[in-house]
Amino acid sequence: MEYDFLIERSEKPVYKGNLKEFNASFNDRNQVCGDQVEIFLKIEDGIIKDAKFDGKGCLISMASSDLLLEQVIGKSIDEVLKLDDEFIRKLVKVPLGVNRIKCATLPLKVLKRAVIDYVSKNKN
Amino acid sequence: MSFNVEEIRKDFPILKDVIFFDNAASTQKPLQVIESVEQFYKNNYANVLRGVYKLSEKATELYEQSRKFLADFFGVKSKEVIFTKNSTESLNLLADSLTRMIVKKKGMVKVLISVLEHHSNIVPWFIAKERYENVEIEFVGLNQEFKLDEKDFLQKVKGKDIVSLTGLSNVTGYVTNPKLFEIAKKEGAITICDGAQLVPHHKVNLDYIDFLVFSGHKMLAPVGIGVLIGKQDLLEEMPCFLGGGEMISQVNVNNFKAAELPYKFEAGTMPFVQAYGLMKALEYLNKIGFDNIVEHEKKLVEYALQKMKSVKNITIYGSDLEDKTGIIAFNHKRFHAHDVASFMDMRNIAIRAGHHCAMPLHEFLNINGSARVSFYFYNTFEEVDKFIDALNWINAL
Ligand SMILES: Cc1ncc(COP(=O)(O)O)c(C=O)c1O
């Protein structure tokens, strides 16, 4: 059924774990399901060279985290900041209502905050 | 009246399209209630209590008729029935006003609640503590079966000014032993029963309960109407809560004088049409019969529990049949509660997931959340079967 690949992805994530060397990270929660996602990034010359996530929560938030990181490795931080909720909807495929969509978009919110914090720290 | 679910379901057309198992959050409305509200708006609508013209007088009559109906239903006086917008507002009123009254008299107040409570019976006490400072709040713990620990209660009840307990837990579905209110009363405490889950299903005996609160929307009535029933002497002594509108008898530039009961606690334009809807809802429930409601829900929950126990990977929080009513909280070993609820939704089964506004309880159970089914008298055994099928399907994913 439509959820199968999400279940698979949430239970066998590729990008879950810790990054030995990272220079950007952020951690946030979502009140709908109590999901918690932390993302670690290794950024070099404005490009996401590597990424990992950690956290716990519903399968939507976990699968969405994994699918998102797969997409962003190799992208520039400018490209990452332009990603929107529509991008996430396409990644997770299953239709999500106004409440549940927050689980899917949590990792994008966390990712962007990690990048924004990185940019403001490295301004000078 | 004989109890016939199929006949009853004709009054709830929406039930054709959904298996509705989230009744503890709010119930569906029968056509009789919906139509009564429509008629009120069509034929009798004007603001109540102030107008001297016929339409306002008619609306006022219907509003006061609803209050009288509730008073008779609970065996109290009309002036002891205060309308609010929901249980939460009723509890905020009590926490604020009683705390203010007691702190003024004694310098401090000792409150006993429990870890089972809905946030609506926890946070108002914390807010009262912020406002009036000398407030001590203690929690009764739970036993192995997730019921209130009566030994712990007996120790903690001593010396308390206020004891405020849920009459029926919205997570475990256990009814609170009415003896606890009796003991609290004998210890000299003011007793409050959060009846949000109790009143929709059970007739409540108010002998040892000073204040009972509940919400219309959880018992077939429109949203926006809640009730606070209280003892006249206490209500008279208590200071006002919200100010403005009908709660005033006199105002000058220095001061105000509050109106008589029950208006003293009814500030601003009240949800009077919804109050009328609540009367119609109670009439409907009376016609079905509370004994029939309890009996049918008991059978449903026994049936569901027995079947759920044979489904793999399910943990149930509270499956002792004694004191159990139509609420079952559970978790799936593999899937998060919200995922279970989303899977159920794919089969048009509406169930709740989360902490159900009872975070301290979930902390006690050491879980982040749970899935919950909650029945009302219009649910059927066939619906339970479909829910069990869905659980088995989830297990096969
Ligand atoms: C036990 C209990 N108390 C209080 C409330 C609050 O009810 P309302 O949201 O109608 O104020 C609820 C509602 O879920 C409840 O289950």
Coordinates of C-alpha atoms and ligand atoms in Angstrom, one line a residue:
Chain A
M1 CA 0.0 0.0 0.0
E2 CA 1.0 3.6 -0.3
Y3 CA 2.7 3.7 3.1
D4 CA 5.0 0.7 2.5
F5 CA 8.0 2.7 1.3
L6 CA 7.6 5.1 4.2
I7 CA 7.5 2.2 6.7
E8 CA 10.5 0.7 5.1
R9 CA 12.4 4.0 5.1
S10 CA 11.5 4.8 8.7
E11 CA 12.6 1.4 10.0
K12 CA 15.7 1.1 7.8
P13 CA 16.9 4.6 7.5
V14 CA 20.1 5.3 5.5
Y15 CA 20.9 8.7 7.0
K16 CA 20.2 8.1 10.7
G17 CA 23.1 8.3 13.1
N18 CA 25.8 10.7 14.1
L19 CA 28.2 12.6 12.0
K20 CA 31.8 12.5 13.2
E21 CA 32.5 16.0 11.9
F22 CA 29.8 18.5 11.5
N23 CA 29.7 22.3 11.6
A24 CA 25.9 22.9 11.6
S25 CA 23.1 21.3 13.6
F26 CA 19.7 21.9 15.0
N27 CA 17.1 20.1 17.1
D28 CA 13.4 20.7 17.3
R29 CA 10.1 19.1 18.3
N30 CA 6.6 19.0 16.9
Q31 CA 3.6 19.0 19.3
V32 CA 1.3 17.0 17.1
C33 CA 3.0 13.7 17.6
G34 CA 5.7 14.7 20.0
D35 CA 8.3 14.0 17.3
Q36 CA 11.8 15.1 17.8
V37 CA 14.4 15.5 15.1
E38 CA 18.0 16.6 15.2
I39 CA 20.0 17.2 12.0
F40 CA 23.8 17.4 11.7
L41 CA 25.4 18.9 8.6
K42 CA 28.9 19.1 7.2
I43 CA 29.0 22.2 5.0
E44 CA 32.0 23.1 2.8
D45 CA 32.2 26.0 0.4
G46 CA 28.5 26.6 0.7
I47 CA 27.7 22.9 -0.2
I48 CA 26.1 20.3 2.0
K49 CA 28.8 17.6 1.9
D50 CA 27.3 15.2 4.4
A51 CA 24.2 15.0 6.6
K52 CA 22.8 12.7 9.3
F53 CA 19.7 12.9 11.6
D54 CA 18.7 11.5 14.9
G55 CA 15.4 11.5 16.7
K56 CA 12.3 9.7 17.5
G57 CA 8.7 10.0 16.5
C58 CA 6.1 8.8 14.1
L59 CA 7.0 7.0 10.9
I60 CA 6.1 10.1 8.8
S61 CA 8.6 12.3 10.6
M62 CA 11.4 9.6 10.5
A63 CA 10.9 8.7 6.9
S64 CA 10.6 12.3 5.8
S65 CA 13.9 13.0 7.6
D66 CA 15.7 10.2 5.8
L67 CA 14.2 11.1 2.4
L68 CA 15.0 14.8 2.8
L69 CA 18.7 14.2 3.7
E70 CA 19.1 12.0 0.7
Q71 CA 18.0 14.9 -1.4
V72 CA 20.1 17.6 0.1
I73 CA 23.5 16.1 0.1
G74 CA 25.4 17.8 -2.7
K75 CA 23.0 20.8 -2.8
S76 CA 24.1 24.3 -2.0
I77 CA 22.8 26.1 1.1
D78 CA 21.0 28.5 -1.1
E79 CA 19.1 25.7 -2.8
V80 CA 18.3 24.2 0.6
L81 CA 16.8 27.5 1.8
K82 CA 14.5 27.5 -1.2
L83 CA 12.9 24.1 -0.5
D84 CA 9.3 24.3 0.5
D85 CA 6.5 22.2 2.0
E86 CA 5.4 21.2 -1.5
F87 CA 8.8 19.6 -2.0
I88 CA 8.2 17.5 1.2
R89 CA 4.7 16.5 0.0
K90 CA 6.2 15.1 -3.2
L91 CA 8.9 13.2 -1.2
V92 CA 6.5 11.5 1.1
K93 CA 3.8 10.9 -1.5
V94 CA 1.0 9.9 0.8
P95 CA -1.7 12.6 1.3
L96 CA -1.4 14.3 4.6
G97 CA -4.0 16.5 6.3
V98 CA -3.4 19.9 8.0
N99 CA -2.3 18.3 11.3
R100 CA -0.3 15.5 10.0
I101 CA 1.7 17.5 7.4
K102 CA 3.6 19.0 10.4
C103 CA 5.2 15.7 11.0
A104 CA 6.5 15.5 7.5
T105 CA 7.8 19.1 7.4
L106 CA 9.5 19.1 10.8
P107 CA 12.8 17.9 9.3
L108 CA 12.8 20.6 6.7
K109 CA 12.2 23.2 9.4
V110 CA 15.1 21.8 11.4
L111 CA 17.3 21.6 8.3
K112 CA 16.7 25.2 7.4
R113 CA 17.3 26.4 10.9
A114 CA 20.6 24.5 11.0
V115 CA 21.6 26.2 7.8
I116 CA 20.5 29.7 8.9
D117 CA 22.4 29.3 12.2
Y118 CA 25.5 28.3 10.2
V119 CA 25.2 31.2 7.8
S120 CA 24.8 33.8 10.6
K121 CA 27.8 32.3 12.6
N122 CA 30.0 32.3 9.5
K123 CA 29.1 35.8 8.2
N124 CA 32.4 37.5 9.0
Chain B
M1 CA -37.7 2.1 26.3
S2 CA -36.1 -0.9 24.6
F3 CA -32.6 -0.2 23.3
N4 CA -32.2 -0.5 19.6
V5 CA -28.9 0.7 18.2
E6 CA -30.0 0.5 14.6
E7 CA -33.0 2.7 15.3
I8 CA -30.8 5.2 17.2
R9 CA -28.3 5.4 14.4
K10 CA -31.0 6.8 12.1
D11 CA -30.7 10.0 14.2
F12 CA -27.0 10.3 13.4
P13 CA -26.7 10.2 9.6
I14 CA -23.0 10.9 9.8
L15 CA -22.4 7.4 11.3
K16 CA -23.1 5.8 7.9
D17 CA -19.8 7.2 6.6
V18 CA -17.4 6.7 9.5
I19 CA -16.7 4.5 12.4
F20 CA -16.6 7.1 15.1
F21 CA -14.5 6.0 18.1
D22 CA -13.4 9.4 19.3
N23 CA -16.3 10.1 21.5
A24 CA -14.3 11.0 24.6
A25 CA -13.0 14.1 22.6
S26 CA -16.5 15.1 21.4
T27 CA -19.6 13.2 20.3
Q28 CA -21.7 13.4 17.2
K29 CA -25.1 15.2 17.4
P30 CA -28.5 13.7 16.7
L31 CA -30.9 15.4 14.3
Q32 CA -33.2 16.3 17.2
V33 CA -30.5 18.5 18.7
I34 CA -29.4 20.0 15.4
E35 CA -33.0 20.8 14.5
S36 CA -33.8 22.3 17.8
V37 CA -30.9 24.7 17.5
E38 CA -32.0 25.6 14.0
Q39 CA -35.5 26.2 15.1
F40 CA -34.3 28.5 17.9
Y41 CA -32.3 30.6 15.4
K42 CA -35.2 30.6 12.9
N43 CA -38.0 31.5 15.2
N44 CA -37.0 32.6 18.7
Y45 CA -33.6 34.4 18.4
A46 CA -32.8 37.6 20.2
N47 CA -30.4 38.4 23.1
V48 CA -31.6 37.1 26.4
L49 CA -32.4 38.7 29.8
R50 CA -32.3 42.4 28.7
G51 CA -34.9 42.9 26.0
V52 CA -38.5 43.8 27.0
Y53 CA -39.9 42.8 23.6
K54 CA -41.6 39.4 23.0
L55 CA -38.7 37.9 21.0
S56 CA -36.2 38.5 23.8
E57 CA -38.6 37.3 26.3
K58 CA -39.2 34.1 24.4
A59 CA -35.4 33.5 24.1
T60 CA -35.0 34.2 27.8
E61 CA -37.7 31.7 28.6
L62 CA -36.0 29.0 26.6
Y63 CA -32.7 29.7 28.2
E64 CA -34.1 29.6 31.7
Q65 CA -36.2 26.5 30.9
S66 CA -32.9 24.8 30.0
R67 CA -31.4 25.8 33.3
K68 CA -34.5 24.5 35.2
F69 CA -34.3 21.2 33.2
L70 CA -30.7 20.7 34.3
A71 CA -31.5 21.6 37.9
D72 CA -34.2 19.0 38.0
F73 CA -32.0 16.5 36.3
F74 CA -29.4 16.8 39.0
G75 CA -31.8 17.5 41.8
V76 CA -30.4 21.0 42.6
K77 CA -31.8 24.5 42.5
S78 CA -31.8 26.5 39.3
K79 CA -29.6 29.1 40.9
E80 CA -27.0 26.4 41.5
V81 CA -26.7 25.8 37.8
I82 CA -24.1 28.1 36.2
F83 CA -23.5 28.1 32.4
T84 CA -20.0 28.4 31.1
K85 CA -18.4 27.5 27.8
N86 CA -17.0 24.1 28.7
S87 CA -15.5 22.1 31.6
T88 CA -12.2 23.9 31.2
E89 CA -13.8 27.3 31.9
S90 CA -15.8 25.8 34.8
L91 CA -12.6 24.5 36.4
N92 CA -10.8 27.8 35.8
L93 CA -13.6 29.6 37.5
L94 CA -13.4 27.2 40.5
A95 CA -9.6 27.3 40.8
D96 CA -9.5 31.1 40.7
S97 CA -12.5 31.9 42.8
L98 CA -12.1 29.2 45.5
T99 CA -8.4 29.9 45.8
R100 CA -9.0 33.6 46.2
M101 CA -11.7 33.0 48.8
I102 CA -9.7 30.5 50.9
V103 CA -6.4 32.4 50.7
K104 CA -8.2 35.5 51.9
K105 CA -9.6 33.6 54.9
K106 CA -6.7 31.4 55.9
G107 CA -3.7 32.8 54.2
M108 CA -3.1 29.7 52.2
V109 CA -4.9 26.8 50.4
K110 CA -4.0 23.1 50.1
V111 CA -5.3 21.4 47.0
L112 CA -5.3 17.7 46.1
I113 CA -5.6 16.5 42.5
S114 CA -4.3 13.3 40.8
V115 CA -1.9 12.3 38.1
L116 CA -4.9 11.0 36.1
E117 CA -6.2 14.5 35.6
H118 CA -6.8 16.2 32.3
H119 CA -4.7 19.4 32.0
S120 CA -7.9 21.3 32.5
N121 CA -7.9 20.1 36.1
I122 CA -4.2 20.8 36.6
V123 CA -3.1 24.0 34.9
P124 CA -5.9 26.2 36.5
W125 CA -4.5 25.3 39.9
F126 CA -1.0 26.2 38.8
I127 CA -2.3 29.5 37.5
A128 CA -4.0 30.1 40.8
K129 CA -0.7 29.5 42.5
E130 CA 1.0 32.0 40.3
R131 CA -1.7 34.6 41.0
Y132 CA -2.3 34.1 44.8
E133 CA 1.0 32.4 45.7
N134 CA 0.2 30.5 48.9
V135 CA -1.2 27.5 47.0
E136 CA 0.0 23.9 47.7
I137 CA -0.8 21.3 45.1
E138 CA -0.4 17.6 45.7
F139 CA -1.1 14.7 43.3
V140 CA -2.6 11.3 44.2
G141 CA -0.6 8.6 42.5
L142 CA -1.8 5.4 40.7
N143 CA -1.6 1.7 41.5
Q144 CA -0.5 -1.1 39.3
E145 CA -3.8 -1.1 37.4
F146 CA -3.5 2.6 36.6
K147 CA -6.4 3.3 39.1
L148 CA -6.1 6.0 41.8
D149 CA -4.1 4.7 44.6
E150 CA -6.6 4.8 47.5
K151 CA -3.9 4.3 50.2
D152 CA -2.0 7.3 48.8
F153 CA -5.3 9.2 48.7
L154 CA -6.1 8.5 52.3
Q155 CA -2.8 9.9 53.4
K156 CA -2.8 13.0 51.2
V157 CA -6.5 14.0 51.8
K158 CA -5.8 15.0 55.4
G159 CA -5.8 18.7 55.9
K160 CA -6.7 19.6 52.3
D161 CA -9.0 22.5 51.6
I162 CA -9.9 21.4 48.1
V163 CA -10.0 17.9 46.5
S164 CA -10.6 18.0 42.8
L165 CA -10.7 14.7 40.9
T166 CA -11.9 13.4 37.6
G167 CA -15.0 11.3 37.8
L168 CA -13.9 9.1 35.0
S169 CA -10.4 9.1 33.4
N170 CA -10.4 10.1 29.7
V171 CA -7.4 7.8 29.1
T172 CA -7.9 4.6 31.3
G173 CA -11.7 4.8 31.2
Y174 CA -11.9 3.9 34.9
V175 CA -14.6 5.5 37.0
T176 CA -13.3 7.0 40.2
N177 CA -14.6 5.4 43.3
P178 CA -17.4 7.7 44.6
K179 CA -16.2 6.9 48.2
L180 CA -13.2 9.2 47.6
F181 CA -15.5 12.2 47.4
E182 CA -17.3 11.1 50.6
I183 CA -14.0 10.7 52.4
A184 CA -12.7 14.0 51.2
K185 CA -16.0 15.7 52.3
K186 CA -15.7 14.1 55.8
E187 CA -12.2 15.3 56.0
G188 CA -13.6 18.8 55.6
A189 CA -12.5 19.5 52.1
I190 CA -14.5 21.2 49.3
T191 CA -15.0 18.5 46.7
I192 CA -14.9 19.0 42.9
C193 CA -15.7 16.3 40.4
D194 CA -14.5 16.8 36.8
G195 CA -17.5 15.2 35.1
A196 CA -16.4 15.9 31.5
Q197 CA -16.3 12.1 30.9
L198 CA -18.6 10.9 33.6
V199 CA -21.8 13.0 33.0
P200 CA -22.3 11.9 29.3
H201 CA -22.6 8.3 30.4
H202 CA -23.6 8.1 34.1
K203 CA -26.1 9.6 36.4
V204 CA -24.1 11.3 39.1
N205 CA -24.9 11.4 42.8
L206 CA -24.1 14.8 44.2
D207 CA -24.3 13.9 47.9
Y208 CA -20.6 14.4 48.5
I209 CA -19.7 16.5 45.5
D210 CA -19.8 20.3 46.1
F211 CA -19.0 21.1 42.5
L212 CA -19.6 19.2 39.3
V213 CA -18.4 20.4 35.9
F214 CA -19.0 19.1 32.4
S215 CA -19.1 20.0 28.7
G216 CA -22.2 19.8 26.5
H217 CA -20.2 18.9 23.4
K218 CA -19.2 15.5 24.9
M219 CA -22.9 14.6 25.4
L220 CA -24.6 15.3 22.1
A221 CA -25.0 19.0 22.6
P222 CA -23.6 21.8 20.5
V223 CA -20.1 23.1 21.2
G224 CA -19.7 26.2 23.3
I225 CA -21.8 25.3 26.4
G226 CA -20.5 24.0 29.6
V227 CA -21.9 23.7 33.1
L228 CA -20.8 24.3 36.7
I229 CA -23.2 22.9 39.3
G230 CA -22.4 24.0 42.9
K231 CA -23.7 24.4 46.4
Q232 CA -25.5 27.6 46.9
D233 CA -23.7 28.7 50.1
L234 CA -20.3 28.3 48.5
L235 CA -21.3 30.0 45.3
E236 CA -22.6 32.9 47.3
E237 CA -19.5 33.3 49.3
M238 CA -17.1 32.9 46.3
P239 CA -15.8 36.1 44.6
C240 CA -16.7 36.7 40.9
F241 CA -14.6 35.3 38.1
L242 CA -15.2 37.1 34.8
G243 CA -16.7 40.6 34.8
G244 CA -19.1 42.4 32.6
G245 CA -22.6 42.0 31.2
E246 CA -25.3 40.2 33.2
M247 CA -23.1 39.4 36.2
I248 CA -23.5 43.0 37.6
S249 CA -26.2 44.5 39.8
Q250 CA -24.7 47.9 40.1
V251 CA -21.6 49.8 38.9
N252 CA -20.4 53.3 39.8
V253 CA -17.0 54.9 39.2
N254 CA -15.6 53.4 42.3
N255 CA -16.9 49.9 42.5
F256 CA -19.4 47.3 41.4
K257 CA -21.9 45.0 43.0
A258 CA -22.3 41.5 41.7
A259 CA -25.6 40.1 40.6
E260 CA -27.4 37.3 42.4
L261 CA -26.9 33.7 41.6
P262 CA -26.7 32.2 39.0
Y263 CA -25.9 35.4 37.0
K264 CA -23.1 36.4 39.2
F265 CA -20.9 34.0 37.3
E266 CA -22.3 34.5 33.9
A267 CA -20.4 37.4 32.3
G268 CA -21.2 38.7 28.8
T269 CA -23.7 37.3 26.3
M270 CA -23.9 33.6 27.1
P271 CA -24.2 30.7 24.6
F272 CA -27.9 30.5 25.3
V273 CA -28.9 28.7 22.1
Q274 CA -26.3 26.1 22.9
A275 CA -27.8 25.8 26.4
Y276 CA -31.1 25.0 24.8
G277 CA -29.4 22.4 22.7
L278 CA -27.9 20.9 25.8
M279 CA -31.4 20.5 27.3
K280 CA -32.5 18.8 24.1
A281 CA -29.5 16.5 24.3
L282 CA -30.3 15.6 27.8
E283 CA -33.9 14.9 26.8
Y284 CA -32.6 12.6 24.1
L285 CA -30.3 10.8 26.6
N286 CA -33.1 10.4 29.1
K287 CA -35.2 8.9 26.4
I288 CA -32.5 6.3 25.6
G289 CA -32.0 5.8 29.3
F290 CA -28.7 6.1 31.2
D291 CA -28.9 2.5 32.4
N292 CA -29.1 1.3 28.8
I293 CA -26.2 3.6 27.8
V294 CA -24.0 2.1 30.6
E295 CA -25.0 -1.4 29.8
H296 CA -24.4 -1.2 26.1
E297 CA -21.0 0.5 26.5
K298 CA -20.0 -2.0 29.1
K299 CA -20.7 -4.8 26.6
L300 CA -18.9 -3.0 23.8
V301 CA -15.8 -2.5 25.9
E302 CA -15.7 -6.1 27.2
Y303 CA -16.1 -7.3 23.7
A304 CA -13.4 -5.0 22.4
L305 CA -11.0 -5.8 25.2
Q306 CA -11.4 -9.5 24.8
K307 CA -10.7 -9.3 21.1
M308 CA -7.8 -6.8 21.5
K309 CA -6.1 -9.2 23.9
S310 CA -5.8 -11.8 21.2
V311 CA -4.2 -9.3 18.7
K312 CA -0.4 -9.4 18.7
N313 CA 1.8 -6.4 19.5
I314 CA -0.9 -4.5 21.4
T315 CA -0.3 -3.0 24.9
I316 CA -3.5 -2.0 26.7
Y317 CA -3.4 0.6 29.5
G318 CA -6.0 -0.7 32.0
S319 CA -7.9 -3.8 31.1
D320 CA -9.5 -4.6 34.4
L321 CA -13.3 -4.9 33.7
E322 CA -14.3 -3.6 37.1
D323 CA -14.9 0.2 37.0
K324 CA -14.1 0.1 33.2
T325 CA -16.2 2.2 30.9
G326 CA -16.0 2.6 27.1
I327 CA -12.5 4.0 26.8
I328 CA -9.4 2.0 25.8
A329 CA -5.9 3.4 25.5
F330 CA -3.3 1.3 23.9
N331 CA -0.1 1.2 21.9
H332 CA 1.3 -0.9 19.1
K333 CA 4.8 -2.3 19.6
R334 CA 6.0 -1.3 16.2
F335 CA 4.0 1.8 15.2
H336 CA 3.7 5.2 16.8
A337 CA 0.2 6.0 18.1
H338 CA -0.3 8.6 15.4
D339 CA 0.7 6.2 12.7
V340 CA -1.9 3.7 14.1
A341 CA -4.5 6.5 14.0
S342 CA -3.6 7.4 10.4
F343 CA -3.8 3.7 9.3
M344 CA -7.2 3.5 11.0
D345 CA -8.2 6.6 9.1
M346 CA -7.4 4.9 5.9
R347 CA -10.3 2.5 6.8
N348 CA -12.5 5.4 7.9
I349 CA -12.1 4.6 11.6
A350 CA -11.7 7.7 13.7
I351 CA -9.6 7.2 16.8
R352 CA -7.4 9.5 18.8
A353 CA -3.7 9.5 19.3
G354 CA -1.4 11.6 21.5
H355 CA -1.2 12.4 25.2
H356 CA -5.0 13.2 25.4
C357 CA -4.2 16.3 27.5
A358 CA -2.9 14.1 30.3
M359 CA 0.8 14.4 30.1
P360 CA 1.5 13.6 33.8
L361 CA -0.3 10.3 33.3
H362 CA 1.7 9.4 30.2
E363 CA 4.8 10.4 32.1
F364 CA 3.7 8.0 34.9
L365 CA 3.2 5.2 32.3
N366 CA 6.6 6.2 30.8
I367 CA 5.2 6.6 27.3
N368 CA 5.1 9.5 24.9
G369 CA 1.5 9.0 23.9
S370 CA -1.1 6.4 23.2
A371 CA -3.9 5.6 20.8
R372 CA -7.4 5.7 22.2
V373 CA -10.8 4.3 21.2
S374 CA -13.8 5.7 23.0
F375 CA -17.4 4.4 22.5
Y376 CA -20.8 6.0 22.8
F377 CA -24.2 4.3 22.9
Y378 CA -24.5 4.5 19.1
N379 CA -21.4 2.3 18.4
T380 CA -21.9 -1.3 17.4
F381 CA -20.2 -4.7 17.8
E382 CA -19.8 -4.7 14.0
E383 CA -17.8 -1.5 14.2
V384 CA -15.6 -3.1 16.9
D385 CA -15.1 -6.1 14.6
K386 CA -13.9 -3.7 11.8
F387 CA -11.6 -2.0 14.2
I388 CA -10.1 -5.4 15.2
D389 CA -9.7 -6.3 11.5
A390 CA -7.9 -3.1 11.0
L391 CA -5.5 -3.9 13.9
N392 CA -4.8 -7.3 12.3
W393 CA -4.2 -5.6 9.0
I394 CA -1.7 -3.2 10.7
N395 CA 0.1 -6.2 12.2
A396 CA 0.5 -7.6 8.7
L397 CA 2.0 -4.5 7.2
Ligands
LIG1 C1 -11.6 14.5 32.0 C2 -11.7 15.7 31.2 N1 -11.7 16.9 31.8 C3 -11.8 18.1 31.1 C4 -11.9 18.1 29.8 C5 -11.9 19.4 29.0 O1 -13.1 19.5 28.3 P1 -13.4 20.8 27.5 O2 -12.3 20.8 26.4 O3 -14.7 20.6 26.9 O4 -13.3 22.0 28.3 C6 -11.8 16.9 29.1 C7 -11.9 16.9 27.6 O5 -11.2 16.2 26.9 C8 -11.7 15.7 29.8 O6 -11.7 14.5 29.2

